[in-house]
PDB file of C-alpha atoms and ligand atoms in Angstrom:
ATOM      1  CA  MET A   1      -8.530  90.201 -22.671  1.00  0.00           C
ATOM      2  CA  ASN A   2      -6.358  88.303 -20.216  1.00  0.00           C
ATOM      3  CA  LYS A   3      -8.129  85.784 -18.042  1.00  0.00           C
ATOM      4  CA  GLU A   4      -7.607  85.900 -14.307  1.00  0.00           C
ATOM      5  CA  VAL A   5      -4.981  83.262 -13.623  1.00  0.00           C
ATOM      6  CA  SER A   6      -6.834  82.191 -10.494  1.00  0.00           C
ATOM      7  CA  ARG A   7      -9.889  81.044 -12.451  1.00  0.00           C
ATOM      8  CA  ARG A   8      -9.439  77.494 -13.674  1.00  0.00           C
ATOM      9  CA  THR A   9     -11.687  76.558 -16.579  1.00  0.00           C
ATOM     10  CA  ILE A  10     -14.277  73.835 -16.156  1.00  0.00           C
ATOM     11  CA  VAL A  11     -16.069  71.715 -18.741  1.00  0.00           C
ATOM     12  CA  ALA A  12     -19.094  69.939 -17.308  1.00  0.00           C
ATOM     13  CA  GLY A  13     -21.238  67.374 -19.092  1.00  0.00           C
ATOM     14  CA  ASN A  14     -24.911  67.338 -18.137  1.00  0.00           C
ATOM     15  CA  TRP A  15     -26.157  63.946 -19.304  1.00  0.00           C
ATOM     16  CA  LYS A  16     -29.781  64.792 -18.393  1.00  0.00           C
ATOM     17  CA  MET A  17     -32.055  61.695 -18.514  1.00  0.00           C
ATOM     18  CA  HIS A  18     -29.867  59.739 -20.916  1.00  0.00           C
ATOM     19  CA  GLY A  19     -27.730  56.641 -20.618  1.00  0.00           C
ATOM     20  CA  SER A  20     -27.733  53.132 -19.212  1.00  0.00           C
ATOM     21  CA  ARG A  21     -25.142  51.153 -17.261  1.00  0.00           C
ATOM     22  CA  VAL A  22     -23.583  49.878 -20.474  1.00  0.00           C
ATOM     23  CA  ALA A  23     -23.779  53.170 -22.380  1.00  0.00           C
ATOM     24  CA  ASN A  24     -22.291  55.109 -19.440  1.00  0.00           C
ATOM     25  CA  GLN A  25     -19.455  52.636 -19.095  1.00  0.00           C
ATOM     26  CA  GLU A  26     -18.630  52.907 -22.792  1.00  0.00           C
ATOM     27  CA  LEU A  27     -18.815  56.688 -22.782  1.00  0.00           C
ATOM     28  CA  LEU A  28     -16.508  57.002 -19.769  1.00  0.00           C
ATOM     29  CA  GLN A  29     -14.122  54.378 -21.102  1.00  0.00           C
ATOM     30  CA  SER A  30     -13.731  56.358 -24.324  1.00  0.00           C
ATOM     31  CA  LEU A  31     -13.412  59.638 -22.467  1.00  0.00           C
ATOM     32  CA  THR A  32     -10.797  58.444 -19.972  1.00  0.00           C
ATOM     33  CA  ALA A  33      -8.803  56.885 -22.825  1.00  0.00           C
ATOM     34  CA  LEU A  34      -8.835  60.207 -24.700  1.00  0.00           C
ATOM     35  CA  MET A  35      -7.903  62.128 -21.568  1.00  0.00           C
ATOM     36  CA  THR A  36      -4.843  60.032 -20.794  1.00  0.00           C
ATOM     37  CA  LYS A  37      -3.371  61.103 -24.137  1.00  0.00           C
ATOM     38  CA  ASP A  38      -3.515  64.839 -23.437  1.00  0.00           C
ATOM     39  CA  ASN A  39      -2.702  66.561 -20.218  1.00  0.00           C
ATOM     40  CA  LEU A  40      -5.587  69.018 -19.987  1.00  0.00           C
ATOM     41  CA  SER A  41      -5.460  71.952 -17.635  1.00  0.00           C
ATOM     42  CA  THR A  42      -9.232  72.254 -17.551  1.00  0.00           C
ATOM     43  CA  GLU A  43     -11.336  70.547 -14.876  1.00  0.00           C
ATOM     44  CA  VAL A  44     -13.654  67.941 -16.411  1.00  0.00           C
ATOM     45  CA  LEU A  45     -16.920  66.950 -14.715  1.00  0.00           C
ATOM     46  CA  VAL A  46     -19.830  64.703 -15.656  1.00  0.00           C
ATOM     47  CA  PHE A  47     -23.373  64.798 -14.271  1.00  0.00           C
ATOM     48  CA  PRO A  48     -25.116  61.447 -14.813  1.00  0.00           C
ATOM     49  CA  PRO A  49     -28.637  60.613 -13.592  1.00  0.00           C
ATOM     50  CA  SER A  50     -28.476  60.007  -9.805  1.00  0.00           C
ATOM     51  CA  LEU A  51     -29.253  56.321 -10.185  1.00  0.00           C
ATOM     52  CA  TYR A  52     -25.965  55.782 -11.991  1.00  0.00           C
ATOM     53  CA  LEU A  53     -23.732  57.833  -9.687  1.00  0.00           C
ATOM     54  CA  ASP A  54     -22.484  54.839  -7.734  1.00  0.00           C
ATOM     55  CA  GLY A  55     -21.328  53.066 -10.895  1.00  0.00           C
ATOM     56  CA  VAL A  56     -19.791  56.232 -12.293  1.00  0.00           C
ATOM     57  CA  SER A  57     -18.031  56.837  -8.975  1.00  0.00           C
ATOM     58  CA  LYS A  58     -16.433  53.378  -9.142  1.00  0.00           C
ATOM     59  CA  GLN A  59     -15.443  53.748 -12.770  1.00  0.00           C
ATOM     60  CA  LEU A  60     -13.895  57.176 -12.243  1.00  0.00           C
ATOM     61  CA  ALA A  61     -12.126  56.328  -8.975  1.00  0.00           C
ATOM     62  CA  ASP A  62      -8.658  56.520 -10.521  1.00  0.00           C
ATOM     63  CA  SER A  63      -9.346  59.209 -13.098  1.00  0.00           C
ATOM     64  CA  ASP A  64      -9.098  62.991 -13.148  1.00  0.00           C
ATOM     65  CA  ILE A  65     -12.746  63.328 -14.151  1.00  0.00           C
ATOM     66  CA  GLY A  66     -14.980  64.601 -11.380  1.00  0.00           C
ATOM     67  CA  PHE A  67     -18.703  64.002 -11.158  1.00  0.00           C
ATOM     68  CA  GLY A  68     -21.883  65.226  -9.576  1.00  0.00           C
ATOM     69  CA  ALA A  69     -25.666  65.009  -9.546  1.00  0.00           C
ATOM     70  CA  GLN A  70     -28.187  66.937 -11.624  1.00  0.00           C
ATOM     71  CA  ASN A  71     -30.430  67.790  -8.689  1.00  0.00           C
ATOM     72  CA  LEU A  72     -30.786  67.379  -4.913  1.00  0.00           C
ATOM     73  CA  SER A  73     -33.357  67.907  -2.195  1.00  0.00           C
ATOM     74  CA  GLU A  74     -33.400  71.142  -0.241  1.00  0.00           C
ATOM     75  CA  GLN A  75     -34.088  68.967   2.827  1.00  0.00           C
ATOM     76  CA  ALA A  76     -31.333  67.237   4.784  1.00  0.00           C
ATOM     77  CA  LYS A  77     -33.282  64.013   5.503  1.00  0.00           C
ATOM     78  CA  GLY A  78     -36.681  62.632   6.435  1.00  0.00           C
ATOM     79  CA  ALA A  79     -40.054  61.753   4.923  1.00  0.00           C
ATOM     80  CA  PHE A  80     -39.529  63.168   1.412  1.00  0.00           C
ATOM     81  CA  THR A  81     -40.418  60.317  -0.916  1.00  0.00           C
ATOM     82  CA  GLY A  82     -38.430  60.227  -4.123  1.00  0.00           C
ATOM     83  CA  GLU A  83     -35.885  62.814  -3.031  1.00  0.00           C
ATOM     84  CA  VAL A  84     -32.105  62.534  -2.740  1.00  0.00           C
ATOM     85  CA  SER A  85     -30.180  64.492  -0.102  1.00  0.00           C
ATOM     86  CA  ALA A  86     -26.819  66.212  -0.234  1.00  0.00           C
ATOM     87  CA  SER A  87     -25.332  63.769   2.276  1.00  0.00           C
ATOM     88  CA  MET A  88     -26.420  60.801   0.119  1.00  0.00           C
ATOM     89  CA  LEU A  89     -24.679  62.353  -2.876  1.00  0.00           C
ATOM     90  CA  LYS A  90     -21.617  62.966  -0.748  1.00  0.00           C
ATOM     91  CA  ASP A  91     -21.799  59.331   0.362  1.00  0.00           C
ATOM     92  CA  LEU A  92     -21.393  58.362  -3.323  1.00  0.00           C
ATOM     93  CA  ASN A  93     -18.322  60.633  -3.581  1.00  0.00           C
ATOM     94  CA  CYS A  94     -20.038  63.350  -5.606  1.00  0.00           C
ATOM     95  CA  GLY A  95     -18.136  66.598  -5.593  1.00  0.00           C
ATOM     96  CA  HIS A  96     -20.690  68.792  -7.335  1.00  0.00           C
ATOM     97  CA  VAL A  97     -24.403  69.197  -7.946  1.00  0.00           C
ATOM     98  CA  LEU A  98     -26.392  71.240 -10.467  1.00  0.00           C
ATOM     99  CA  VAL A  99     -29.068  73.505  -9.034  1.00  0.00           C
ATOM    100  CA  GLY A 100     -31.682  75.525 -10.858  1.00  0.00           C
ATOM    101  CA  HIS A 101     -31.232  74.050 -14.314  1.00  0.00           C
ATOM    102  CA  SER A 102     -33.838  75.674 -16.557  1.00  0.00           C
ATOM    103  CA  GLU A 103     -35.547  72.314 -17.099  1.00  0.00           C
ATOM    104  CA  ARG A 104     -36.032  72.026 -13.324  1.00  0.00           C
ATOM    105  CA  ARG A 105     -37.274  75.599 -13.127  1.00  0.00           C
ATOM    106  CA  SER A 106     -39.707  75.373 -16.044  1.00  0.00           C
ATOM    107  CA  LEU A 107     -40.839  71.708 -16.060  1.00  0.00           C
ATOM    108  CA  TYR A 108     -40.792  71.078 -12.295  1.00  0.00           C
ATOM    109  CA  ASN A 109     -41.764  74.549 -11.129  1.00  0.00           C
ATOM    110  CA  GLU A 110     -38.644  75.168  -9.083  1.00  0.00           C
ATOM    111  CA  SER A 111     -38.763  78.746  -7.885  1.00  0.00           C
ATOM    112  CA  SER A 112     -35.667  80.863  -7.352  1.00  0.00           C
ATOM    113  CA  LYS A 113     -36.357  80.573  -3.619  1.00  0.00           C
ATOM    114  CA  LEU A 114     -36.312  76.767  -3.779  1.00  0.00           C
ATOM    115  CA  VAL A 115     -33.183  76.842  -5.947  1.00  0.00           C
ATOM    116  CA  ALA A 116     -31.516  78.997  -3.294  1.00  0.00           C
ATOM    117  CA  GLU A 117     -32.507  76.487  -0.569  1.00  0.00           C
ATOM    118  CA  LYS A 118     -31.005  73.704  -2.684  1.00  0.00           C
ATOM    119  CA  TYR A 119     -27.810  75.728  -3.133  1.00  0.00           C
ATOM    120  CA  LYS A 120     -27.619  76.103   0.649  1.00  0.00           C
ATOM    121  CA  ALA A 121     -28.318  72.386   1.223  1.00  0.00           C
ATOM    122  CA  ALA A 122     -25.521  71.512  -1.208  1.00  0.00           C
ATOM    123  CA  LEU A 123     -23.032  73.710   0.656  1.00  0.00           C
ATOM    124  CA  GLU A 124     -24.123  72.318   4.004  1.00  0.00           C
ATOM    125  CA  GLY A 125     -23.620  68.805   2.653  1.00  0.00           C
ATOM    126  CA  GLY A 126     -20.096  69.594   1.474  1.00  0.00           C
ATOM    127  CA  LEU A 127     -20.932  69.705  -2.243  1.00  0.00           C
ATOM    128  CA  ILE A 128     -20.032  72.401  -4.754  1.00  0.00           C
ATOM    129  CA  PRO A 129     -23.278  73.712  -6.283  1.00  0.00           C
ATOM    130  CA  VAL A 130     -23.374  74.776  -9.927  1.00  0.00           C
ATOM    131  CA  LEU A 131     -26.068  77.446 -10.086  1.00  0.00           C
ATOM    132  CA  CYS A 132     -27.768  77.620 -13.493  1.00  0.00           C
ATOM    133  CA  ILE A 133     -29.346  80.926 -14.478  1.00  0.00           C
ATOM    134  CA  GLY A 134     -30.664  82.321 -17.739  1.00  0.00           C
ATOM    135  CA  GLU A 135     -33.482  84.074 -19.562  1.00  0.00           C
ATOM    136  CA  THR A 136     -36.106  82.785 -21.992  1.00  0.00           C
ATOM    137  CA  LEU A 137     -36.339  84.077 -25.553  1.00  0.00           C
ATOM    138  CA  ALA A 138     -39.393  86.195 -24.680  1.00  0.00           C
ATOM    139  CA  GLU A 139     -37.510  87.738 -21.765  1.00  0.00           C
ATOM    140  CA  ARG A 140     -34.507  88.496 -23.973  1.00  0.00           C
ATOM    141  CA  GLU A 141     -36.710  90.055 -26.636  1.00  0.00           C
ATOM    142  CA  ALA A 142     -38.396  92.175 -23.982  1.00  0.00           C
ATOM    143  CA  GLY A 143     -34.963  93.489 -22.916  1.00  0.00           C
ATOM    144  CA  GLN A 144     -35.208  91.750 -19.526  1.00  0.00           C
ATOM    145  CA  THR A 145     -32.147  89.494 -19.729  1.00  0.00           C
ATOM    146  CA  MET A 146     -30.133  91.090 -16.956  1.00  0.00           C
ATOM    147  CA  ASP A 147     -33.171  91.661 -14.702  1.00  0.00           C
ATOM    148  CA  ILE A 148     -33.934  87.952 -14.844  1.00  0.00           C
ATOM    149  CA  VAL A 149     -30.353  86.817 -14.415  1.00  0.00           C
ATOM    150  CA  PHE A 150     -29.723  89.178 -11.488  1.00  0.00           C
ATOM    151  CA  ARG A 151     -32.984  88.152  -9.828  1.00  0.00           C
ATOM    152  CA  GLN A 152     -31.997  84.472 -10.040  1.00  0.00           C
ATOM    153  CA  LEU A 153     -28.554  85.265  -8.671  1.00  0.00           C
ATOM    154  CA  ASP A 154     -29.806  87.572  -5.926  1.00  0.00           C
ATOM    155  CA  ALA A 155     -32.255  84.925  -4.680  1.00  0.00           C
ATOM    156  CA  VAL A 156     -29.245  82.744  -3.869  1.00  0.00           C
ATOM    157  CA  LEU A 157     -27.244  85.641  -2.428  1.00  0.00           C
ATOM    158  CA  ASP A 158     -30.191  86.423  -0.117  1.00  0.00           C
ATOM    159  CA  VAL A 159     -29.982  82.925   1.363  1.00  0.00           C
ATOM    160  CA  VAL A 160     -26.243  82.146   1.422  1.00  0.00           C
ATOM    161  CA  GLY A 161     -24.599  85.578   1.121  1.00  0.00           C
ATOM    162  CA  THR A 162     -21.461  86.415  -0.833  1.00  0.00           C
ATOM    163  CA  GLU A 163     -19.395  83.940   1.197  1.00  0.00           C
ATOM    164  CA  GLY A 164     -21.794  81.106   0.308  1.00  0.00           C
ATOM    165  CA  LEU A 165     -22.019  82.072  -3.336  1.00  0.00           C
ATOM    166  CA  SER A 166     -18.239  82.137  -3.587  1.00  0.00           C
ATOM    167  CA  GLN A 167     -18.130  78.423  -2.727  1.00  0.00           C
ATOM    168  CA  GLY A 168     -20.076  77.457  -5.839  1.00  0.00           C
ATOM    169  CA  ILE A 169     -20.001  77.944  -9.586  1.00  0.00           C
ATOM    170  CA  VAL A 170     -22.351  79.903 -11.838  1.00  0.00           C
ATOM    171  CA  ALA A 171     -23.537  78.640 -15.229  1.00  0.00           C
ATOM    172  CA  TYR A 172     -25.191  81.155 -17.527  1.00  0.00           C
ATOM    173  CA  GLU A 173     -27.515  79.203 -19.794  1.00  0.00           C
ATOM    174  CA  PRO A 174     -29.902  81.209 -21.959  1.00  0.00           C
ATOM    175  CA  VAL A 175     -33.021  79.022 -22.111  1.00  0.00           C
ATOM    176  CA  TRP A 176     -33.444  79.687 -25.825  1.00  0.00           C
ATOM    177  CA  ALA A 177     -30.014  78.208 -26.511  1.00  0.00           C
ATOM    178  CA  ILE A 178     -30.475  74.966 -24.559  1.00  0.00           C
ATOM    179  CA  GLY A 179     -30.904  71.941 -26.798  1.00  0.00           C
ATOM    180  CA  THR A 180     -31.920  74.114 -29.733  1.00  0.00           C
ATOM    181  CA  GLY A 181     -28.673  74.317 -31.688  1.00  0.00           C
ATOM    182  CA  MET A 182     -29.122  78.097 -31.423  1.00  0.00           C
ATOM    183  CA  THR A 183     -26.096  79.031 -29.357  1.00  0.00           C
ATOM    184  CA  ALA A 184     -25.501  82.552 -28.078  1.00  0.00           C
ATOM    185  CA  SER A 185     -22.758  84.250 -30.067  1.00  0.00           C
ATOM    186  CA  PRO A 186     -19.495  84.604 -28.134  1.00  0.00           C
ATOM    187  CA  GLU A 187     -20.198  88.356 -27.901  1.00  0.00           C
ATOM    188  CA  GLN A 188     -23.753  87.867 -26.638  1.00  0.00           C
ATOM    189  CA  ALA A 189     -22.563  85.402 -23.991  1.00  0.00           C
ATOM    190  CA  GLN A 190     -19.587  87.564 -23.005  1.00  0.00           C
ATOM    191  CA  GLU A 191     -21.854  90.580 -22.509  1.00  0.00           C
ATOM    192  CA  VAL A 192     -23.991  88.718 -19.967  1.00  0.00           C
ATOM    193  CA  HIS A 193     -20.987  87.104 -18.250  1.00  0.00           C
ATOM    194  CA  HIS A 194     -19.366  90.522 -17.964  1.00  0.00           C
ATOM    195  CA  ASP A 195     -22.507  92.022 -16.458  1.00  0.00           C
ATOM    196  CA  ILE A 196     -22.830  89.141 -13.984  1.00  0.00           C
ATOM    197  CA  ARG A 197     -19.247  89.743 -12.874  1.00  0.00           C
ATOM    198  CA  SER A 198     -19.868  93.493 -12.574  1.00  0.00           C
ATOM    199  CA  HIS A 199     -22.959  92.779 -10.481  1.00  0.00           C
ATOM    200  CA  LEU A 200     -20.851  90.612  -8.157  1.00  0.00           C
ATOM    201  CA  ARG A 201     -18.124  93.264  -8.060  1.00  0.00           C
ATOM    202  CA  GLU A 202     -20.602  95.693  -6.516  1.00  0.00           C
ATOM    203  CA  LEU A 203     -20.851  93.284  -3.594  1.00  0.00           C
ATOM    204  CA  ASP A 204     -17.325  91.952  -3.324  1.00  0.00           C
ATOM    205  CA  GLU A 205     -14.254  92.489  -5.476  1.00  0.00           C
ATOM    206  CA  ALA A 206     -12.694  89.091  -4.730  1.00  0.00           C
ATOM    207  CA  LEU A 207     -15.954  87.252  -5.353  1.00  0.00           C
ATOM    208  CA  ALA A 208     -16.193  88.824  -8.806  1.00  0.00           C
ATOM    209  CA  ALA A 209     -12.575  88.101  -9.652  1.00  0.00           C
ATOM    210  CA  ASN A 210     -12.677  84.461  -8.546  1.00  0.00           C
ATOM    211  CA  MET A 211     -16.176  83.343  -9.559  1.00  0.00           C
ATOM    212  CA  GLN A 212     -16.095  80.707 -12.273  1.00  0.00           C
ATOM    213  CA  ILE A 213     -18.878  81.512 -14.737  1.00  0.00           C
ATOM    214  CA  LEU A 214     -19.611  78.787 -17.285  1.00  0.00           C
ATOM    215  CA  TYR A 215     -21.607  79.209 -20.467  1.00  0.00           C
ATOM    216  CA  GLY A 216     -24.187  76.604 -21.481  1.00  0.00           C
ATOM    217  CA  GLY A 217     -26.537  76.236 -24.430  1.00  0.00           C
ATOM    218  CA  SER A 218     -25.720  74.309 -27.615  1.00  0.00           C
ATOM    219  CA  VAL A 219     -21.963  74.339 -27.053  1.00  0.00           C
ATOM    220  CA  ASN A 220     -20.307  71.916 -29.480  1.00  0.00           C
ATOM    221  CA  GLY A 221     -16.926  71.003 -30.911  1.00  0.00           C
ATOM    222  CA  GLN A 222     -17.195  73.782 -33.482  1.00  0.00           C
ATOM    223  CA  ASN A 223     -18.173  76.789 -31.366  1.00  0.00           C
ATOM    224  CA  ALA A 224     -16.430  76.002 -28.048  1.00  0.00           C
ATOM    225  CA  THR A 225     -13.070  77.605 -28.853  1.00  0.00           C
ATOM    226  CA  GLN A 226     -14.573  80.986 -29.690  1.00  0.00           C
ATOM    227  CA  LEU A 227     -16.878  80.968 -26.683  1.00  0.00           C
ATOM    228  CA  PHE A 228     -14.120  79.987 -24.238  1.00  0.00           C
ATOM    229  CA  ALA A 229     -11.802  82.654 -25.646  1.00  0.00           C
ATOM    230  CA  MET A 230     -14.028  85.371 -24.169  1.00  0.00           C
ATOM    231  CA  SER A 231     -12.527  86.969 -21.086  1.00  0.00           C
ATOM    232  CA  ASP A 232     -15.414  86.317 -18.692  1.00  0.00           C
ATOM    233  CA  ILE A 233     -16.304  82.801 -19.886  1.00  0.00           C
ATOM    234  CA  ASP A 234     -14.579  80.202 -17.717  1.00  0.00           C
ATOM    235  CA  GLY A 235     -15.703  77.042 -19.484  1.00  0.00           C
ATOM    236  CA  GLY A 236     -18.989  75.373 -20.326  1.00  0.00           C
ATOM    237  CA  LEU A 237     -21.935  73.289 -19.212  1.00  0.00           C
ATOM    238  CA  ILE A 238     -22.581  70.882 -22.060  1.00  0.00           C
ATOM    239  CA  GLY A 239     -25.759  68.892 -22.695  1.00  0.00           C
ATOM    240  CA  GLY A 240     -26.158  67.014 -25.977  1.00  0.00           C
ATOM    241  CA  ALA A 241     -22.507  67.160 -26.996  1.00  0.00           C
ATOM    242  CA  SER A 242     -21.406  65.631 -23.676  1.00  0.00           C
ATOM    243  CA  LEU A 243     -22.911  62.278 -24.701  1.00  0.00           C
ATOM    244  CA  LYS A 244     -20.362  61.826 -27.471  1.00  0.00           C
ATOM    245  CA  ALA A 245     -16.865  61.155 -26.105  1.00  0.00           C
ATOM    246  CA  ASP A 246     -14.986  62.564 -29.102  1.00  0.00           C
ATOM    247  CA  GLU A 247     -16.925  65.787 -29.240  1.00  0.00           C
ATOM    248  CA  PHE A 248     -16.953  66.292 -25.476  1.00  0.00           C
ATOM    249  CA  PHE A 249     -13.201  65.775 -25.416  1.00  0.00           C
ATOM    250  CA  GLN A 250     -12.804  68.295 -28.237  1.00  0.00           C
ATOM    251  CA  ILE A 251     -14.734  70.813 -26.094  1.00  0.00           C
ATOM    252  CA  CYS A 252     -12.528  69.997 -23.081  1.00  0.00           C
ATOM    253  CA  LYS A 253      -9.445  70.665 -25.226  1.00  0.00           C
ATOM    254  CA  ALA A 254     -10.916  73.994 -26.325  1.00  0.00           C
ATOM    255  CA  ALA A 255     -11.017  75.007 -22.654  1.00  0.00           C
ATOM    256  CA  GLY A 256      -7.390  74.151 -22.015  1.00  0.00           C
TER     257      GLY A 256
HETATM  258  P1  PGA B   1     -27.241  71.650 -24.585  1.00  0.00           P
HETATM  259  O1  PGA B   1     -27.686  71.644 -23.035  1.00  0.00           O
HETATM  260  O2  PGA B   1     -25.745  71.700 -24.618  1.00  0.00           O
HETATM  261  O3  PGA B   1     -27.797  70.363 -25.132  1.00  0.00           O
HETATM  262  O4  PGA B   1     -27.866  72.852 -25.215  1.00  0.00           O
HETATM  263  C1  PGA B   1     -27.018  72.431 -22.082  1.00  0.00           C
HETATM  264  C2  PGA B   1     -27.654  72.226 -20.732  1.00  0.00           C
HETATM  265  O5  PGA B   1     -28.872  72.050 -20.644  1.00  0.00           O
HETATM  266  O6  PGA B   1     -26.964  72.236 -19.684  1.00  0.00           O
END
């Protein structure tokens, strides 16, 4: 089960709506101190609430930790009250942005079509989108996991094509595993990651070989090593455990 050498692992921390200026500063101070001790080969990213990106950008200016936003507008600019555009995120030195997180899809009614428009807006603004896809428990129990995952992926492919998709990152996050402590087993996750890669291979061999596919959903310091050992899992998108520097660092170490 050799990993493709070209696929660098990534560990990304999704802070969701947590933190404050002081708490963020402390968390990043602890994390950067831990990271200077070990020379990790994995790419480490954090996704704070947009309001704090400027502060995080300043604090991380001299570090190897990258950062991005949790959401963006599908529009480039204009009368869209409350929205944040790709170019504004770029202006704050963001490198990445999450799109289609299950909380955005389910709580804010983001359709796969809208998620695809956001993916496109991110690319046009020079950001690397991290496309989150995944099935609910009911969908899994109904045997629809791959239908759902492929549909979410294909919606983006329809808008940006294989070339566009190849410029981003995919995160498979089964909805039933997010924030529940009920992680997918390494085998369950690997099966879906493998099928996603096979689906991409039907379109483009290089796309399938190079696509970084992260796993997300209750990853912690205990289960990360086994999950990341699977051949098609290229790292993780971490929620709760990314708010604790020690545990997040442990997960980063598990990825390389
Ligand atoms: P969790 O969240 O690690 O707390 O399950 C993952 C995510 O929502 O990205």
